[in-house]
């Protein structure tokens, strides 16, 4: 049975300015500035170690069209490492690093193929004699408002056909549909064995057969991009597709909920917070933590004072660090309103739907019909990730209230 193994990454955003973080202590800011480069270096080491057949990079290599020489040089260095290992790379440019033919760029080694602004097909044969056709295009401007799906046409025979696309699912919102919009049902029917997507920074498998997959970005850049980031190793055979995620980001953004007992005194607060930080200090990575302290109505904590204390105690000279970048207070949630689904017969179905709708593409697909209502659409605003999650939580509570009324529960 024929099989290929390749590495799929996207949204490297090399040389990201990390807006809003320049006030950090210099060692921390320097570390986060270097994080995208460090993650890429780890990814290329992974590709070489795993002896993949090739590497796919699905757009936004750089953070802006004004690609710094520093960022280009670091990317060139890593591509040369692939070349020395006999591994080819297939690259498309996205909305952040769209092609600008008027600007000079460092020449990439011969093992790197950059797709042009029109959909192109290239062929390759792996070391084990497997024929692969790869298809893709690069952005030539920041916004591409029309779908390019029709340009992806399976050509000449090959063992596997793989498409690279930097874009987002169609939402029927002019504001959102500016990045080569597509419908999953449309690209599923095109006859490709795998769709290597880029643009969305959260890992998402949109479909399984064929696999239509976002690997997410390689390094979180703010608290909205929480969790481990990295690369995906894809093993594609005639029978199945296996996607293995490998974390490579040196810095991880994470939310930590610390629940304090009722009427907790200052010593209890200090003990619980420091104990939580110590668990992260034992890990082999650096963390930016948003501490969310759950309290009762009777408790008051001066968050600015506590944050300053925690930051002053952070050892920023170590190779890894744990930095509390924000402290928030929230009232302790009542099981009867927010966790009601854990006791419902449809617990699994409700949890699955709630998790599914947390993805940006799934959320906007669910509310798509609202954009067609003239009396409603003009009042719809662009929602942040936090806004969407709050709406989902409120919807879950409302669903619980409604079901309780229908089922006659108190």
Coordinates of C-alpha atoms in Angstrom, one line a residue:
X1 CA 0.0 0.0 0.0
X2 CA 1.4 3.4 -1.0
X3 CA 2.0 6.0 1.7
X4 CA 3.5 9.4 2.1
X5 CA 4.5 11.4 5.2
X6 CA 4.8 15.1 5.2
X7 CA 4.9 18.1 7.6
X8 CA 2.1 20.7 7.4
X9 CA 2.5 24.2 8.9
X10 CA 1.0 27.6 8.3
X11 CA 0.9 31.1 9.8
X12 CA 4.5 31.4 10.9
X13 CA 4.3 35.2 11.2
X14 CA 8.1 35.5 11.4
X15 CA 9.2 38.8 12.9
X16 CA 5.9 39.6 14.4
X17 CA 6.0 42.9 16.3
X18 CA 4.0 41.4 19.2
X19 CA 1.9 44.6 19.5
X20 CA 1.2 45.7 23.1
X21 CA 4.0 43.7 24.7
X22 CA 6.9 46.2 24.3
X23 CA 6.5 47.3 27.9
X24 CA 7.6 43.9 29.2
X25 CA 11.0 43.6 30.9
X26 CA 13.6 43.5 28.1
X27 CA 14.6 39.8 28.6
X28 CA 11.0 38.7 28.3
X29 CA 10.3 40.9 25.3
X30 CA 13.5 39.6 23.6
X31 CA 12.4 36.0 24.3
X32 CA 9.0 36.5 22.8
X33 CA 10.4 38.4 19.7
X34 CA 12.6 35.3 19.1
X35 CA 9.8 32.8 19.7
X36 CA 8.6 32.5 16.1
X37 CA 12.1 31.8 14.9
X38 CA 12.8 29.3 17.6
X39 CA 9.5 27.4 16.9
X40 CA 10.4 27.3 13.2
X41 CA 13.9 25.9 14.0
X42 CA 12.3 23.2 16.1
X43 CA 9.9 22.4 13.3
X44 CA 12.6 21.9 10.7
X45 CA 14.5 19.7 13.1
X46 CA 11.4 17.7 13.5
X47 CA 10.9 17.3 9.8
X48 CA 14.5 16.1 9.4
X49 CA 14.3 13.7 12.4
X50 CA 11.0 12.2 11.0
X51 CA 12.5 12.0 7.5
X52 CA 9.3 13.4 6.0
X53 CA 8.9 13.3 2.2
X54 CA 8.3 17.0 2.0
X55 CA 7.1 20.1 3.9
X56 CA 4.0 22.2 3.2
X57 CA 3.8 25.8 4.3
X58 CA 0.3 27.2 3.8
X59 CA 0.8 31.0 3.9
X60 CA 1.7 33.9 6.1
X61 CA 5.4 33.0 6.5
X62 CA 6.0 36.6 7.4
X63 CA 3.9 39.0 9.5
X64 CA 3.6 41.7 6.9
X65 CA 4.4 42.4 3.2
X66 CA 7.4 44.5 4.4
X67 CA 9.5 41.4 5.1
X68 CA 12.6 42.3 7.1
X69 CA 15.9 41.0 5.9
X70 CA 16.3 39.4 9.3
X71 CA 13.2 37.4 8.9
X72 CA 14.1 36.4 5.3
X73 CA 17.5 35.3 6.4
X74 CA 16.2 33.1 9.2
X75 CA 13.7 31.5 6.8
X76 CA 16.4 31.0 4.2
X77 CA 18.6 29.3 6.8
X78 CA 15.9 26.8 7.7
X79 CA 15.1 26.0 4.1
X80 CA 18.8 25.3 3.5
X81 CA 18.7 22.8 6.4
X82 CA 15.9 21.1 4.6
X83 CA 17.9 21.1 1.4
X84 CA 20.9 19.6 3.1
X85 CA 18.6 16.8 4.3
X86 CA 17.2 16.2 0.8
X87 CA 13.7 17.5 1.7
X88 CA 11.6 19.7 -0.6
X89 CA 9.3 22.4 0.6
X90 CA 6.2 23.7 -1.1
X91 CA 5.1 27.2 -0.1
X92 CA 2.2 29.6 -0.7
X93 CA 2.0 33.2 0.5
X94 CA -1.1 34.5 2.3
X95 CA -2.7 37.8 3.1
X96 CA 0.0 39.0 5.5
X97 CA 3.0 38.3 3.2
X98 CA 1.4 38.6 -0.2
X99 CA 3.7 38.6 -3.3
X100 CA 5.1 42.0 -4.2
X101 CA 7.1 41.6 -7.4
X102 CA 8.5 45.2 -7.0
X103 CA 10.4 44.3 -3.9
X104 CA 13.7 42.4 -3.9
X105 CA 13.9 39.3 -1.7
X106 CA 16.6 36.9 -0.7
X107 CA 16.7 33.9 -3.2
X108 CA 15.5 30.6 -1.7
X109 CA 17.3 27.4 -2.4
X110 CA 16.2 25.1 -5.2
X111 CA 14.4 22.7 -2.9
X112 CA 11.8 25.3 -2.2
X113 CA 8.9 25.8 -4.6
X114 CA 6.8 29.0 -4.2
X115 CA 3.5 28.9 -6.0
X116 CA 2.6 31.9 -8.1
X117 CA -0.6 34.1 -7.9
X118 CA -2.6 31.7 -10.1
X119 CA -3.3 28.1 -9.1
X120 CA -0.5 25.9 -10.3
X121 CA 0.2 22.2 -10.2
X122 CA 3.6 20.7 -9.6
X123 CA 4.7 17.1 -9.4
X124 CA 7.2 15.2 -7.3
X125 CA 8.3 11.7 -6.7
X126 CA 9.2 10.6 -3.2
X127 CA 12.3 8.5 -2.4
X128 CA 10.0 5.5 -2.2
X129 CA 8.7 6.1 -5.7
X130 CA 5.3 7.6 -4.8
X131 CA 4.0 10.2 -7.3
X132 CA 2.4 13.3 -5.7
X133 CA 0.7 16.3 -7.4
X134 CA 0.6 19.5 -5.4
X135 CA -1.7 22.5 -6.2
X136 CA -1.8 26.0 -4.8
X137 CA -1.5 29.8 -5.3
X138 CA -0.1 32.8 -3.5
X139 CA -1.9 36.0 -2.7
X140 CA -0.8 38.9 -4.8
X141 CA -2.8 41.4 -2.7
X142 CA -4.0 41.6 0.9
X143 CA -7.6 40.7 0.2
X144 CA -9.0 38.1 -2.2
X145 CA -12.8 38.4 -2.1
X146 CA -13.7 35.8 -4.7
X147 CA -13.5 32.1 -4.3
X148 CA -10.6 30.4 -6.0
X149 CA -12.0 26.9 -5.6
X150 CA -13.0 26.4 -9.2
X151 CA -9.3 26.9 -10.2
X152 CA -8.3 23.7 -8.3
X153 CA -8.7 20.9 -10.8
X154 CA -7.1 17.5 -10.4
X155 CA -4.7 17.0 -13.3
X156 CA -2.6 14.1 -14.7
X157 CA -2.5 10.8 -12.9
X158 CA -0.7 10.6 -9.5
X159 CA -0.8 8.5 -6.4
X160 CA -1.9 11.5 -4.3
X161 CA -3.3 14.9 -5.0
X162 CA -2.7 17.6 -2.4
X163 CA -4.1 21.2 -2.4
X164 CA -2.7 24.1 -0.5
X165 CA -5.1 27.0 0.3
X166 CA -4.8 30.0 2.5
X167 CA -8.3 31.1 3.2
X168 CA -11.4 30.9 5.4
X169 CA -14.9 29.4 5.2
X170 CA -17.6 31.4 3.6
X171 CA -19.8 33.3 6.1
X172 CA -21.9 35.6 3.8
X173 CA -20.4 38.6 5.6
X174 CA -18.5 41.0 3.4
X175 CA -16.3 41.9 6.3
X176 CA -15.2 38.3 6.9
X177 CA -15.2 36.9 3.3
X178 CA -12.1 38.6 2.1
X179 CA -9.6 35.7 2.3
X180 CA -10.3 33.4 -0.6
X181 CA -13.6 32.2 0.9
X182 CA -14.6 28.5 0.4
X183 CA -17.3 26.1 1.4
X184 CA -16.2 22.7 2.9
X185 CA -18.8 20.9 0.8
X186 CA -17.4 22.4 -2.4
X187 CA -13.8 21.6 -1.8
X188 CA -14.6 18.1 -0.5
X189 CA -15.9 17.2 -4.0
X190 CA -12.9 18.4 -5.9
X191 CA -11.2 15.0 -5.8
X192 CA -8.1 15.9 -3.7
X193 CA -6.7 13.6 -1.1
X194 CA -5.8 16.3 1.4
X195 CA -6.4 20.1 1.8
X196 CA -3.5 21.8 3.5
X197 CA -5.1 25.0 4.8
X198 CA -3.7 28.2 6.4
X199 CA -5.1 31.5 7.9
X200 CA -7.0 30.3 10.9
X201 CA -4.7 30.2 14.0
X202 CA -6.5 27.5 15.8
X203 CA -6.0 23.8 14.9
X204 CA -9.2 22.6 13.2
X205 CA -10.1 19.5 11.2
X206 CA -13.0 20.7 9.0
X207 CA -13.6 17.3 7.4
X208 CA -12.1 13.8 7.5
X209 CA -12.6 12.4 4.1
X210 CA -10.8 14.0 2.5
X211 CA -9.0 15.6 5.4
X212 CA -9.4 19.4 5.3
X213 CA -7.1 20.8 8.0
X214 CA -5.8 23.9 9.6
X215 CA -2.6 23.3 11.6
X216 CA -2.9 26.6 13.4
X217 CA 0.0 29.0 13.9
X218 CA 3.4 28.0 15.1
X219 CA 3.6 30.5 18.1
X220 CA 0.8 32.2 20.0
X221 CA 1.2 35.9 19.9
X222 CA -1.3 37.0 22.5
X223 CA -3.8 35.6 25.1
X224 CA -6.4 35.0 22.4
X225 CA -4.0 32.4 20.8
X226 CA -3.7 30.2 23.9
X227 CA -2.4 26.7 24.2
X228 CA 0.5 24.8 22.6
X229 CA 1.3 25.7 19.0
X230 CA 3.5 23.8 16.5
X231 CA 3.5 21.5 13.5
X232 CA 1.5 18.6 12.2
X233 CA 3.0 15.4 10.8
X234 CA 0.5 13.9 8.2
X235 CA 0.7 10.2 7.2
X236 CA -1.5 9.8 4.1
X237 CA -2.2 6.3 2.6
X238 CA -4.7 4.9 0.3
X239 CA -6.7 3.7 3.3
X240 CA -6.6 6.5 5.8
X241 CA -5.1 9.9 6.9
X242 CA -3.4 10.2 10.3
X243 CA -2.5 13.7 11.6
X244 CA -0.1 14.0 14.6
X245 CA 0.3 17.4 16.2
X246 CA 3.8 18.2 17.7
X247 CA 4.1 21.2 20.0
X248 CA 7.1 23.4 19.2
X249 CA 6.2 26.9 20.5
X250 CA 8.7 28.0 23.2
X251 CA 6.2 30.3 24.8
X252 CA 2.6 29.3 25.7
X253 CA -0.3 31.6 26.5
X254 CA -2.7 30.0 28.9
X255 CA -5.7 30.9 31.1
X256 CA -5.6 29.5 34.7
X257 CA -8.7 29.4 36.9
X258 CA -8.0 29.5 40.6
X259 CA -11.1 28.8 42.7
X260 CA -10.8 30.2 46.2
X261 CA -12.9 28.9 49.2
X262 CA -15.6 31.2 50.6
X263 CA -14.2 34.0 52.7
X264 CA -10.6 33.0 52.0
X265 CA -8.0 35.1 53.8
X266 CA -5.0 36.7 52.2
X267 CA -2.7 33.8 53.2
X268 CA -5.0 31.3 51.5
X269 CA -5.0 33.5 48.4
X270 CA -1.3 33.8 48.3
X271 CA -0.8 30.0 48.9
X272 CA -3.3 29.0 46.1
X273 CA -1.8 31.4 43.6
X274 CA 1.8 30.6 44.2
X275 CA 1.1 26.8 44.2
X276 CA -0.5 27.2 40.8
X277 CA 2.5 29.1 39.5
X278 CA 4.9 26.5 40.8
X279 CA 3.2 23.7 38.8
X280 CA 4.0 25.7 35.6
X281 CA 7.6 26.4 36.7
X282 CA 8.2 22.6 36.6
X283 CA 7.3 22.4 32.9
X284 CA 9.9 22.6 30.1
X285 CA 8.4 25.8 28.5
X286 CA 7.8 29.4 29.2
X287 CA 4.3 30.7 30.0
X288 CA 2.3 33.9 29.9
X289 CA -0.5 33.3 32.3
X290 CA -3.9 35.0 32.6
X291 CA -4.9 34.2 36.2
X292 CA -8.7 34.1 36.6
X293 CA -9.6 34.1 40.3
X294 CA -13.0 32.7 41.2
X295 CA -14.4 34.3 44.3
X296 CA -17.6 34.7 46.3
X297 CA -19.4 38.0 46.5
X298 CA -17.8 38.8 49.8
X299 CA -14.2 38.7 48.6
X300 CA -12.2 41.6 47.3
X301 CA -8.7 41.4 45.8
X302 CA -6.7 44.3 44.5
X303 CA -5.6 42.8 41.2
X304 CA -3.1 45.5 40.3
X305 CA -1.3 45.1 43.6
X306 CA -1.2 41.3 43.3
X307 CA -0.1 41.4 39.7
X308 CA 2.8 43.7 40.5
X309 CA 3.9 41.5 43.4
X310 CA 3.9 38.3 41.2
X311 CA 5.8 40.0 38.4
X312 CA 8.4 41.3 40.7
X313 CA 9.0 37.8 42.0
X314 CA 9.5 36.3 38.6
X315 CA 13.0 35.2 37.8
X316 CA 13.4 36.5 34.2
X317 CA 17.1 35.4 33.9
X318 CA 16.2 31.7 33.6
X319 CA 16.0 30.0 30.2
X320 CA 12.3 29.5 30.8
X321 CA 9.9 31.7 32.8
X322 CA 6.4 31.9 34.1
X323 CA 5.0 35.4 33.8
X324 CA 1.6 36.4 35.1
X325 CA 0.5 39.0 32.6
X326 CA -3.0 39.6 33.8
X327 CA -5.3 38.9 36.8
X328 CA -9.0 38.9 36.6
X329 CA -11.8 38.3 39.1
X330 CA -15.0 36.4 38.4
X331 CA -17.8 35.3 40.6
X332 CA -17.9 31.6 41.3
X333 CA -20.3 29.9 38.9
X334 CA -23.2 28.0 40.2
X335 CA -23.5 24.4 39.1
X336 CA -27.2 24.7 38.6
X337 CA -26.8 27.2 35.8
X338 CA -23.5 26.7 34.0
X339 CA -22.9 23.0 34.6
X340 CA -26.4 21.7 34.3
X341 CA -25.6 19.7 31.1
X342 CA -23.3 17.4 33.1
X343 CA -26.4 15.9 34.6
X344 CA -28.6 15.8 31.5
X345 CA -29.3 12.7 29.4
X346 CA -28.0 14.5 26.3
X347 CA -24.8 15.5 28.1
X348 CA -22.5 14.2 25.3
X349 CA -24.5 15.8 22.5
X350 CA -24.6 19.1 24.2
X351 CA -20.9 19.1 25.1
X352 CA -20.0 18.1 21.5
X353 CA -22.2 21.0 20.0
X354 CA -20.7 23.5 22.5
X355 CA -17.2 22.5 21.7
X356 CA -17.9 22.5 17.9
X357 CA -19.3 26.1 18.1
X358 CA -16.2 27.4 19.8
X359 CA -14.4 27.3 16.4
X360 CA -14.7 30.6 14.6
X361 CA -15.8 29.1 11.3
X362 CA -18.4 26.9 12.9
X363 CA -19.9 29.8 14.9
X364 CA -20.3 32.0 11.8
X365 CA -21.7 29.2 9.8
X366 CA -24.4 28.7 12.5
X367 CA -25.4 32.4 12.5
X368 CA -25.1 32.8 8.7
X369 CA -28.8 33.2 8.2
X370 CA -28.8 36.4 10.3
X371 CA -26.7 38.2 7.7
X372 CA -29.5 37.7 5.2
X373 CA -32.1 39.4 7.4
X374 CA -32.1 43.1 6.4
X375 CA -33.7 44.2 9.6
X376 CA -31.0 42.4 11.7
X377 CA -27.8 42.4 9.6
X378 CA -27.1 46.1 9.9
X379 CA -26.9 45.8 13.7
X380 CA -24.4 42.9 13.6
X381 CA -20.9 43.8 14.8
X382 CA -17.6 42.0 14.4
X383 CA -17.2 39.8 17.4
X384 CA -13.9 39.1 19.2
X385 CA -13.1 35.5 20.3
X386 CA -14.0 36.5 23.9
X387 CA -17.4 37.9 22.7
X388 CA -18.2 34.7 20.9
X389 CA -17.4 32.5 23.9
X390 CA -19.5 34.7 26.2
X391 CA -22.4 34.4 23.8
X392 CA -22.0 30.6 23.7
X393 CA -21.9 30.4 27.5
X394 CA -25.1 32.6 27.8
X395 CA -26.8 30.4 25.2
X396 CA -25.8 27.3 27.2
X397 CA -27.4 28.8 30.3
X398 CA -30.5 29.8 28.4
X399 CA -30.8 26.3 26.9
X400 CA -30.6 24.8 30.5
X401 CA -33.4 27.2 31.7
X402 CA -35.6 26.4 28.8
X403 CA -35.1 22.6 29.1
X404 CA -35.8 22.8 32.8
X405 CA -39.1 24.5 32.1
X406 CA -40.1 22.1 29.4
X407 CA -39.1 19.0 31.5
X408 CA -40.7 20.4 34.6
X409 CA -37.5 20.7 36.7
X410 CA -37.1 23.4 39.3

